[in-house]
Tab-separated table of C-alpha atoms in Angstrom:
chain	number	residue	atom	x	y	z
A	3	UNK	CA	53.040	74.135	163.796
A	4	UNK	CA	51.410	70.804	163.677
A	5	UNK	CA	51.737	68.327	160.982
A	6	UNK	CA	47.974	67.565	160.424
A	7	UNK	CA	44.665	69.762	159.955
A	8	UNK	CA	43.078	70.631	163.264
A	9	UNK	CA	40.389	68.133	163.828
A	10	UNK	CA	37.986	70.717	164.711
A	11	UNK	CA	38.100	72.134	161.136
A	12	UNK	CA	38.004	69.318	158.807
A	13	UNK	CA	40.252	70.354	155.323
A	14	UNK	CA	37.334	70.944	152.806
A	15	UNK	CA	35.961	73.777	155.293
A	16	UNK	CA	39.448	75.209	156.130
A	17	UNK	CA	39.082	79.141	156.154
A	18	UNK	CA	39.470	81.103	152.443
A	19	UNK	CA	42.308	83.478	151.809
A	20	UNK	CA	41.721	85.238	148.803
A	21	UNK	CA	44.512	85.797	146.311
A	22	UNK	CA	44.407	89.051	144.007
A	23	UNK	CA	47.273	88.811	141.564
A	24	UNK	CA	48.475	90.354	138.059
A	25	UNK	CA	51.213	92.339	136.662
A	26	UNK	CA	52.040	96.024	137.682
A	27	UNK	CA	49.281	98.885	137.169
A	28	UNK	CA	46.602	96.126	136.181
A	29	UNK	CA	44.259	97.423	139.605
A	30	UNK	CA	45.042	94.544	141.582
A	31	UNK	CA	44.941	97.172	144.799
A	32	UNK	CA	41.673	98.470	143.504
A	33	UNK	CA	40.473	95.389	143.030
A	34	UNK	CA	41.393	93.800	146.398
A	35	UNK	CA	40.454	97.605	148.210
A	36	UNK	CA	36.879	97.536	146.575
A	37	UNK	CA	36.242	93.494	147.644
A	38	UNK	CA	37.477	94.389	151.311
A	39	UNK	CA	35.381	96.797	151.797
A	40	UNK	CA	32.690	95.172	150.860
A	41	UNK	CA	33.172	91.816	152.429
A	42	UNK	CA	34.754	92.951	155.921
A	43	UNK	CA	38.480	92.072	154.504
A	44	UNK	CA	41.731	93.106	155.112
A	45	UNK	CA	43.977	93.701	152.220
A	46	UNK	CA	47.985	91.887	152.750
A	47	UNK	CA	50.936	93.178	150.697
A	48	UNK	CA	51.988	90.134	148.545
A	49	UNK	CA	54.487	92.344	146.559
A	50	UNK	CA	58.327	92.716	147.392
A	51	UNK	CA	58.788	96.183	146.571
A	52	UNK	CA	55.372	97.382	148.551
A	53	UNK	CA	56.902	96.398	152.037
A	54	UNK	CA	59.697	98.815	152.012
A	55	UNK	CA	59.314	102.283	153.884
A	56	UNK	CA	60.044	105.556	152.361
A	57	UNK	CA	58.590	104.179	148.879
A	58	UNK	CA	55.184	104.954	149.198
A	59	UNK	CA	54.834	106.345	145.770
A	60	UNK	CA	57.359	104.781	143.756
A	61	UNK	CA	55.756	101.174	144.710
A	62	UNK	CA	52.159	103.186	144.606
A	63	UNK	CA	51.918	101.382	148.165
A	64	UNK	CA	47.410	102.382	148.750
A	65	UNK	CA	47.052	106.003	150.348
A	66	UNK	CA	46.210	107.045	153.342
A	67	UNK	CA	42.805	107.169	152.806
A	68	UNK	CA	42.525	104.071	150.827
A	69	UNK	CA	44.100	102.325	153.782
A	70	UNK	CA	41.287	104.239	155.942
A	71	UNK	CA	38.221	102.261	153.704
A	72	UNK	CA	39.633	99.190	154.754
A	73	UNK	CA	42.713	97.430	156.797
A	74	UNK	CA	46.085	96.924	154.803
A	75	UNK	CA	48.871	95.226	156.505
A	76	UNK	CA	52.158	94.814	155.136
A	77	UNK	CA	53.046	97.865	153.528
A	78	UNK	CA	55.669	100.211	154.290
A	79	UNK	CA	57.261	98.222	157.355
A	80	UNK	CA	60.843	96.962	156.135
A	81	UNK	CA	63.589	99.577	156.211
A	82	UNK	CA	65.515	99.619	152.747
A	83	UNK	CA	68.438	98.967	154.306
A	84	UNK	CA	67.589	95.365	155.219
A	85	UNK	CA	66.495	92.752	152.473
A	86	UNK	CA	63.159	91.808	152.562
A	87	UNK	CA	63.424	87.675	152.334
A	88	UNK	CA	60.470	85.259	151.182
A	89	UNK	CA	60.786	83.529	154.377
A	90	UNK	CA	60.316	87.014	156.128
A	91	UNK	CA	57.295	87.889	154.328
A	92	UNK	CA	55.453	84.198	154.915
A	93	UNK	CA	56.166	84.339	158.224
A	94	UNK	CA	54.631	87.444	158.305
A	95	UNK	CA	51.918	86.954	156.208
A	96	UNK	CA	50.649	84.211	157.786
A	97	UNK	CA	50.897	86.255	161.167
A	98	UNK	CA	48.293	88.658	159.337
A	99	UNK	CA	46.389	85.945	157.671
A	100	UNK	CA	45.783	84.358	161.641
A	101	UNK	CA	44.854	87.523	162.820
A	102	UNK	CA	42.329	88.378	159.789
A	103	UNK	CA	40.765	85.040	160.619
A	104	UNK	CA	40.305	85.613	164.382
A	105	UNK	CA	38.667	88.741	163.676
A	106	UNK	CA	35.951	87.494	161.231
A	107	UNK	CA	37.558	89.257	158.138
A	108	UNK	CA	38.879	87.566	155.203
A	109	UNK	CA	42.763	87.716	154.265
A	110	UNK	CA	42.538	89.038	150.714
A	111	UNK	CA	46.806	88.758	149.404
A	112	UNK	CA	47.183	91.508	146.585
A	113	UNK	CA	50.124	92.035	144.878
A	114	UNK	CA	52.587	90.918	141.870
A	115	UNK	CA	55.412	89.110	143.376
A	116	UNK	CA	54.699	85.246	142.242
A	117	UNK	CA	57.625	84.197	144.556
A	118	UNK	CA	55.527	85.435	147.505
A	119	UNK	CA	52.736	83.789	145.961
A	120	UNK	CA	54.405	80.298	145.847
A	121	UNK	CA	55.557	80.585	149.117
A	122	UNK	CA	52.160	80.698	150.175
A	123	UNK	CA	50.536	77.924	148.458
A	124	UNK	CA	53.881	75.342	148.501
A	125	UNK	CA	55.394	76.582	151.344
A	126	UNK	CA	59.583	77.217	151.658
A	127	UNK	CA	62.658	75.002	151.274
A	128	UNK	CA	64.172	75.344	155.017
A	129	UNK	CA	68.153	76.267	154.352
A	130	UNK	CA	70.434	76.528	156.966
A	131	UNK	CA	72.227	79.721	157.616
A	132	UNK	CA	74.601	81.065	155.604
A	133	UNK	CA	77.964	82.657	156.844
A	134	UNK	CA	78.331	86.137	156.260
A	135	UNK	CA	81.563	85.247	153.940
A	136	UNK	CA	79.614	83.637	151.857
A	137	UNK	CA	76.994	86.272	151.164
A	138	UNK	CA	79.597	89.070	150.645
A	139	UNK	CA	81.286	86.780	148.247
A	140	UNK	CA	78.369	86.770	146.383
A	141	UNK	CA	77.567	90.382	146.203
A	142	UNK	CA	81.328	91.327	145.654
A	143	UNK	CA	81.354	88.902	142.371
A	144	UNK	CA	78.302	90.620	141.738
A	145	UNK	CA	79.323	93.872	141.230
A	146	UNK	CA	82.614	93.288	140.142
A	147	UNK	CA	81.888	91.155	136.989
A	148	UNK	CA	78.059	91.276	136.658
A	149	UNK	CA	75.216	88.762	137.040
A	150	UNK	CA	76.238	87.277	133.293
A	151	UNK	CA	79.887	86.309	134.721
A	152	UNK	CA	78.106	85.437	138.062
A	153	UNK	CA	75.798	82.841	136.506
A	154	UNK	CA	79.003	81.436	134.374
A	155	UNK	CA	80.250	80.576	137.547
A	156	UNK	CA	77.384	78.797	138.929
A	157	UNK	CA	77.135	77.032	136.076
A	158	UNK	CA	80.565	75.204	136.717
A	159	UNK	CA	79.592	74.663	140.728
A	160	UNK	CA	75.794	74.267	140.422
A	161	UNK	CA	74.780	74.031	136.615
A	162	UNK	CA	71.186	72.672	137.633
A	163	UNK	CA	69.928	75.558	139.234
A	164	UNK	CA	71.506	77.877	136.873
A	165	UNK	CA	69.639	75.939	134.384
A	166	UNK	CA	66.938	77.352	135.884
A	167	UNK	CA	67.635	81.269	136.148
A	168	UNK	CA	68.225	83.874	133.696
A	169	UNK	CA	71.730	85.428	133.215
A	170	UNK	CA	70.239	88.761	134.222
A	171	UNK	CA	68.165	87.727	137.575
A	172	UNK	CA	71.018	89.463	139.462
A	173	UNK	CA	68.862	88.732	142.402
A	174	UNK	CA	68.527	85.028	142.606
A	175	UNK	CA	71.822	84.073	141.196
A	176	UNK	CA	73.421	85.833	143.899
A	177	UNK	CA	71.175	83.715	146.195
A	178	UNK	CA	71.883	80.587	144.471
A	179	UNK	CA	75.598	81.162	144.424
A	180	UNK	CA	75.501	82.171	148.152
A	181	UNK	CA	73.828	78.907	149.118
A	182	UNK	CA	76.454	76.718	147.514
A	183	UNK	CA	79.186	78.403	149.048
A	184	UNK	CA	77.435	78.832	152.499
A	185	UNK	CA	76.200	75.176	152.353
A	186	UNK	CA	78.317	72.925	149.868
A	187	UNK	CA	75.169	72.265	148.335
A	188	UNK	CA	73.551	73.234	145.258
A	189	UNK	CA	70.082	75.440	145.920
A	190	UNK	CA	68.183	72.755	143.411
A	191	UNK	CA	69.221	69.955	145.926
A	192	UNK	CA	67.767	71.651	148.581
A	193	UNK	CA	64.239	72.376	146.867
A	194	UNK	CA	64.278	68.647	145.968
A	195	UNK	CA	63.744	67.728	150.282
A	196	UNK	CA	60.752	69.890	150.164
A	197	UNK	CA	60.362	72.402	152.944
A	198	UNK	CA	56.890	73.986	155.284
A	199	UNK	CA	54.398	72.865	152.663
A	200	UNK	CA	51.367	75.031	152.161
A	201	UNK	CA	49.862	77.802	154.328
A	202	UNK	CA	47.986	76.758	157.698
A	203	UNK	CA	47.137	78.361	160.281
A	204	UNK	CA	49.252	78.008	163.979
A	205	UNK	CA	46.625	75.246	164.854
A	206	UNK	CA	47.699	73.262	161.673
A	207	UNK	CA	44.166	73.824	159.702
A	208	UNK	CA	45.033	74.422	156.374
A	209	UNK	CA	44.161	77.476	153.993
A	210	UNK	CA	41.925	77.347	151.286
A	211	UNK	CA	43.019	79.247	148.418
A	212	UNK	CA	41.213	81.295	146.188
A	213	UNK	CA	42.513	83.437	143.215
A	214	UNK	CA	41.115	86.355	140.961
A	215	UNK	CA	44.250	86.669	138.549
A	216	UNK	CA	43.800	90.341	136.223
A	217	UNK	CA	45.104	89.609	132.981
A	218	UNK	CA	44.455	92.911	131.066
A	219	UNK	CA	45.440	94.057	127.386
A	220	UNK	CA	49.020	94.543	127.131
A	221	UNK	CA	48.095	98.546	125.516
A	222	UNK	CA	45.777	98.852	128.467
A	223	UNK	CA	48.583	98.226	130.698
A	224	UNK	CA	51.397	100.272	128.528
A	225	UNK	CA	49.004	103.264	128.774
A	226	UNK	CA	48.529	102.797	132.611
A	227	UNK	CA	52.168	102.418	133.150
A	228	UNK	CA	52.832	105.969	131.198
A	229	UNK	CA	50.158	108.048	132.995
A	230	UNK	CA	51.356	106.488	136.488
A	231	UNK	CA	54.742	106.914	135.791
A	232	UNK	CA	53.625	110.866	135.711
A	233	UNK	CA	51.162	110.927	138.509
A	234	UNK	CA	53.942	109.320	140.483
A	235	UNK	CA	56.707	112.174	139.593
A	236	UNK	CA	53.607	114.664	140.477
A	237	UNK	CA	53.441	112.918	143.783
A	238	UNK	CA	56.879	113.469	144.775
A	239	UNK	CA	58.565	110.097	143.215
A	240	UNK	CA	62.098	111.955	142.756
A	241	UNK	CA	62.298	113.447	146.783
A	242	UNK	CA	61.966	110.084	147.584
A	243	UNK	CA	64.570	109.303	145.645
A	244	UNK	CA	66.896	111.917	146.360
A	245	UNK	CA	66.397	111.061	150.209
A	246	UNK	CA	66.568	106.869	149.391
A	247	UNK	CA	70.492	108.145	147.744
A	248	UNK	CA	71.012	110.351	150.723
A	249	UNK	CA	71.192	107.315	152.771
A	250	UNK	CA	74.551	106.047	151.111
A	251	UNK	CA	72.600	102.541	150.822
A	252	UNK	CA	73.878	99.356	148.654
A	253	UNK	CA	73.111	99.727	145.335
A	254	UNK	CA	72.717	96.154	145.132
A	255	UNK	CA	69.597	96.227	147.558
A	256	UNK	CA	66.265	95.192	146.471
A	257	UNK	CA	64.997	98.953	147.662
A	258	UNK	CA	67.968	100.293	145.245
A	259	UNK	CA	66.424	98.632	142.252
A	260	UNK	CA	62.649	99.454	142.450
A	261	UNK	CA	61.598	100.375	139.269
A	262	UNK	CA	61.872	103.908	138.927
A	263	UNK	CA	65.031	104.365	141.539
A	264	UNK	CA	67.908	103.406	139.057
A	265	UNK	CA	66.198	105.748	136.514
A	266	UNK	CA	65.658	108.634	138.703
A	267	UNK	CA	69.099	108.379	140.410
A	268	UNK	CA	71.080	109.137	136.514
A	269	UNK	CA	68.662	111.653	136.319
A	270	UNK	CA	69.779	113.192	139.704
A	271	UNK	CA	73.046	112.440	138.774
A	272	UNK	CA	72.691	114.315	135.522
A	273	UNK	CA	73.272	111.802	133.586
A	274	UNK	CA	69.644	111.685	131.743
A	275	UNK	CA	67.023	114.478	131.985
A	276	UNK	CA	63.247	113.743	132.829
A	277	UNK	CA	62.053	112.619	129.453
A	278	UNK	CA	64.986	110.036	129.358
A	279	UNK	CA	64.650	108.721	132.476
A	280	UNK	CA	60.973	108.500	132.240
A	281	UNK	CA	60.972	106.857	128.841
A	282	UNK	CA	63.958	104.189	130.147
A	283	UNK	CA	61.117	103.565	133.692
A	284	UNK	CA	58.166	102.611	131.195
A	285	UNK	CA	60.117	100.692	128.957
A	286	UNK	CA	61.745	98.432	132.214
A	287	UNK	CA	58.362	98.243	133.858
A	288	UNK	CA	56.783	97.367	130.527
A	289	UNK	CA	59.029	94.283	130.143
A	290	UNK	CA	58.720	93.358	134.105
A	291	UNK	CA	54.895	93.359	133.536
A	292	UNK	CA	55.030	90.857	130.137
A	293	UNK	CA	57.065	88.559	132.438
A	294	UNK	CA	55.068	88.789	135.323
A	295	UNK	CA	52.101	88.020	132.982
A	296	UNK	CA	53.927	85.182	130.926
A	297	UNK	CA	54.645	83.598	134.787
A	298	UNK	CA	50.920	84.176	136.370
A	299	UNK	CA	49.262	82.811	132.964
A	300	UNK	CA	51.822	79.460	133.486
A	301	UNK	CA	51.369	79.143	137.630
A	302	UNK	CA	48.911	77.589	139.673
A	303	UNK	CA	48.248	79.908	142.490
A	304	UNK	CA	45.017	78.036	143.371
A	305	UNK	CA	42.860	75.221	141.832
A	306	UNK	CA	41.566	75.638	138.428
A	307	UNK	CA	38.079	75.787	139.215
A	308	UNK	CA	39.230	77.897	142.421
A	309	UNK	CA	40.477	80.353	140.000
A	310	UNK	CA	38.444	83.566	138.017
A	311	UNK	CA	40.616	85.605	135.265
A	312	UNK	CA	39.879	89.166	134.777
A	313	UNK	CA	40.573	89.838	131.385
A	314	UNK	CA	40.285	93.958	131.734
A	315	UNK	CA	42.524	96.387	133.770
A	316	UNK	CA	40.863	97.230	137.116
A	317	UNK	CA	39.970	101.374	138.203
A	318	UNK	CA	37.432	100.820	140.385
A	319	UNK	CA	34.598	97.968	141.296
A	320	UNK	CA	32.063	100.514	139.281
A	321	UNK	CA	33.802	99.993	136.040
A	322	UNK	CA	32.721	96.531	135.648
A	323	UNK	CA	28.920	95.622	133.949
A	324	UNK	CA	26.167	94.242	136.578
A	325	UNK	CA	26.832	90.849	135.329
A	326	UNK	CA	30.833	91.308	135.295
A	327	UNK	CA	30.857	92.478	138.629
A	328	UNK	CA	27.446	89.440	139.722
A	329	UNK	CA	30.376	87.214	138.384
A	330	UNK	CA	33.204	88.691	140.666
A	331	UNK	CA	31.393	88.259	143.777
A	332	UNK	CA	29.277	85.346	143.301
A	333	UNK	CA	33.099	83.255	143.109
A	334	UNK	CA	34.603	85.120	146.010
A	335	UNK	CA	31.215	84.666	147.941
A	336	UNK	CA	30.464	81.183	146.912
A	337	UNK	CA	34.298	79.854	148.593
A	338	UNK	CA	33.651	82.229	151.816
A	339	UNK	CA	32.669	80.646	154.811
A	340	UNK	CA	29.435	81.837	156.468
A	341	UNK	CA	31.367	83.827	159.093
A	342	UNK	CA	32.529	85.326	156.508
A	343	UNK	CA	29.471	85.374	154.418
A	344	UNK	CA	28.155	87.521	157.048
A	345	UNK	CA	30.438	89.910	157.312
């Protein structure tokens, strides 16, 4: 990767990736399904949970024949047995994004992970390797005391990025505390050097981002959440389950904690029935969505004026008024490129 824009390709006419982002069950994959079709796209998993094989329904990863109407990369390819990192899915997404752009099509990003989101537009913090001690440390406090006595202790060694996470994100304080062990260095100190910067492509010509961010009703989305939760059971949500547990996997793995898994496991396990495990689902993917709207309403995924809100939960393109939808496209279309424009 090259350190300056291509000269070929000056920076104000760098190619458009288009950014489709909200909270859970808002129609982001309708949304981003419905543009690529129309505008020769192809649709890239921007959500952590989406990658992972043998999930297909719990993560409502597009069917079949949704993928058929239009390409979708990035879903389904990670085994749950290995942790799907940031730096993983940039590298990868920008692999896709390349390709879309060689092709004529535009990238169009869709999901609800704004970690994924910010690796794209600021790029990653490069960290050295960390020993394999280190990370089983981590996990072992972990599940031995809990993420509340896990970010107690990386409050005494690194108290400025636990300032920063929540005594619950089990996730990233095992990160954190895995970094300062691995490294000797607190994980602030390394975002403070900066890291790959923003997306480009392998030529160094930078993206230009673009982002339709659905901010729907919070009943519109509680209501979504409870009639998916039930298609999804319909589907087959517990098999996959039931074979995900078969596996004798981690519990601490990001696959192990998809929302619905932890829930449908006690079930299995007898330890709740349907109606208990199902009302404990909604309820956690409820309060995942408020956060995940709280952070998209606070973070810049684009350029204010590069950015259109949807202020309605998304079924289909059809749902939307002839002006609503004249107002969709005329952004998205106005920031493509005339390759793309013709597409």
């Amino acid at each position: 990767m090259t350190d300056q824009p291509s000269p070929r390709e000056p920076l104000e006419h760098g190619p458009l990736a288009l950014l489709v982002a909200g909270p859970t069950a808002s129609g982001k994959s309708a949304l981003a399904l419905g543009l690529a079709a129309r505008l020769g796209g192809v649709v890239i998993n921007t959500d952590s949970m989406q990658v992972y094989a043998g999930l297909a329904v719990l993560t409502a990863q597009p069917s079949a024949a949704e993928q058929a109407e239009a390409p979708h990369r990035l879903y389904g390819e990670r085994d749950p047995a290995e942790a799907a990192s940031v730096a993983w899915w940039r590298e990868r997404a920008l692999a896709e994004m390349a390709a879309a752009h060689a092709a004529g099509r535009l990238p169009i990003l869709c999901g609800g992970t704004g970690m994924y989101f910010r690796a794209l537009a600021e790029g990653l913090v490069e960290i050295p390797s960390i020993p394999e001690a280190a990370r089983e440390e981590a996990r072992g406090l972990l599940a031995a005391e809990g993420p509340a006595a896990l970010h107690a202790r990386l409050s005494l060694a690194d108290p400025e990025t636990a300032a920063r996470l929540r005594p619950t994100d089990s996730q990233r304080l095992a990160r954190a505390f895995e970094v300062w062990r691995g490294t000797g260095r607190g994980l602030s100190t390394w975002l403070a050097e900066g890291g790959t910067g923003p997306a480009r492509l392998p030529d160094g010509t930078p993206w230009r981002l673009a982002a339709l961010r659905l901010d729907p009703p919070r009943e519109a989305l509680r209501q979504a959440i409870g009639l998916r939760w039930e298609a999804m059971l319909r589907a087959g949500a517990v098999e996959e389950v039931r074979a995900l547990l078969a596996r004798g996997l981690d519990p601490a793995l990001p696959a192990m904690r998809a929302h619905g898994v932890p829930e449908l496991a006690a079930m299995l396990a007898g330890r709740w029935d349907r109606a208990e495990a199902g009302r404990r689902a909604c309820l956690a993917i409820g309060q995942y969505t408020k956060r995940q709207a709280t952070w998209f309403r606070h973070q810049t995924l684009a350029a204010p004026s590069e950015t259109h809100t949807i202020h309605a939960r998304v079924t289909h393109l059809e749902q939307f008024s002839e002006r609503e939808l004249g107002e969709i496209f005329a952004f998205v279309c106005s920031r493509v490129d005339v390759a793309h424009r013709g597409a």
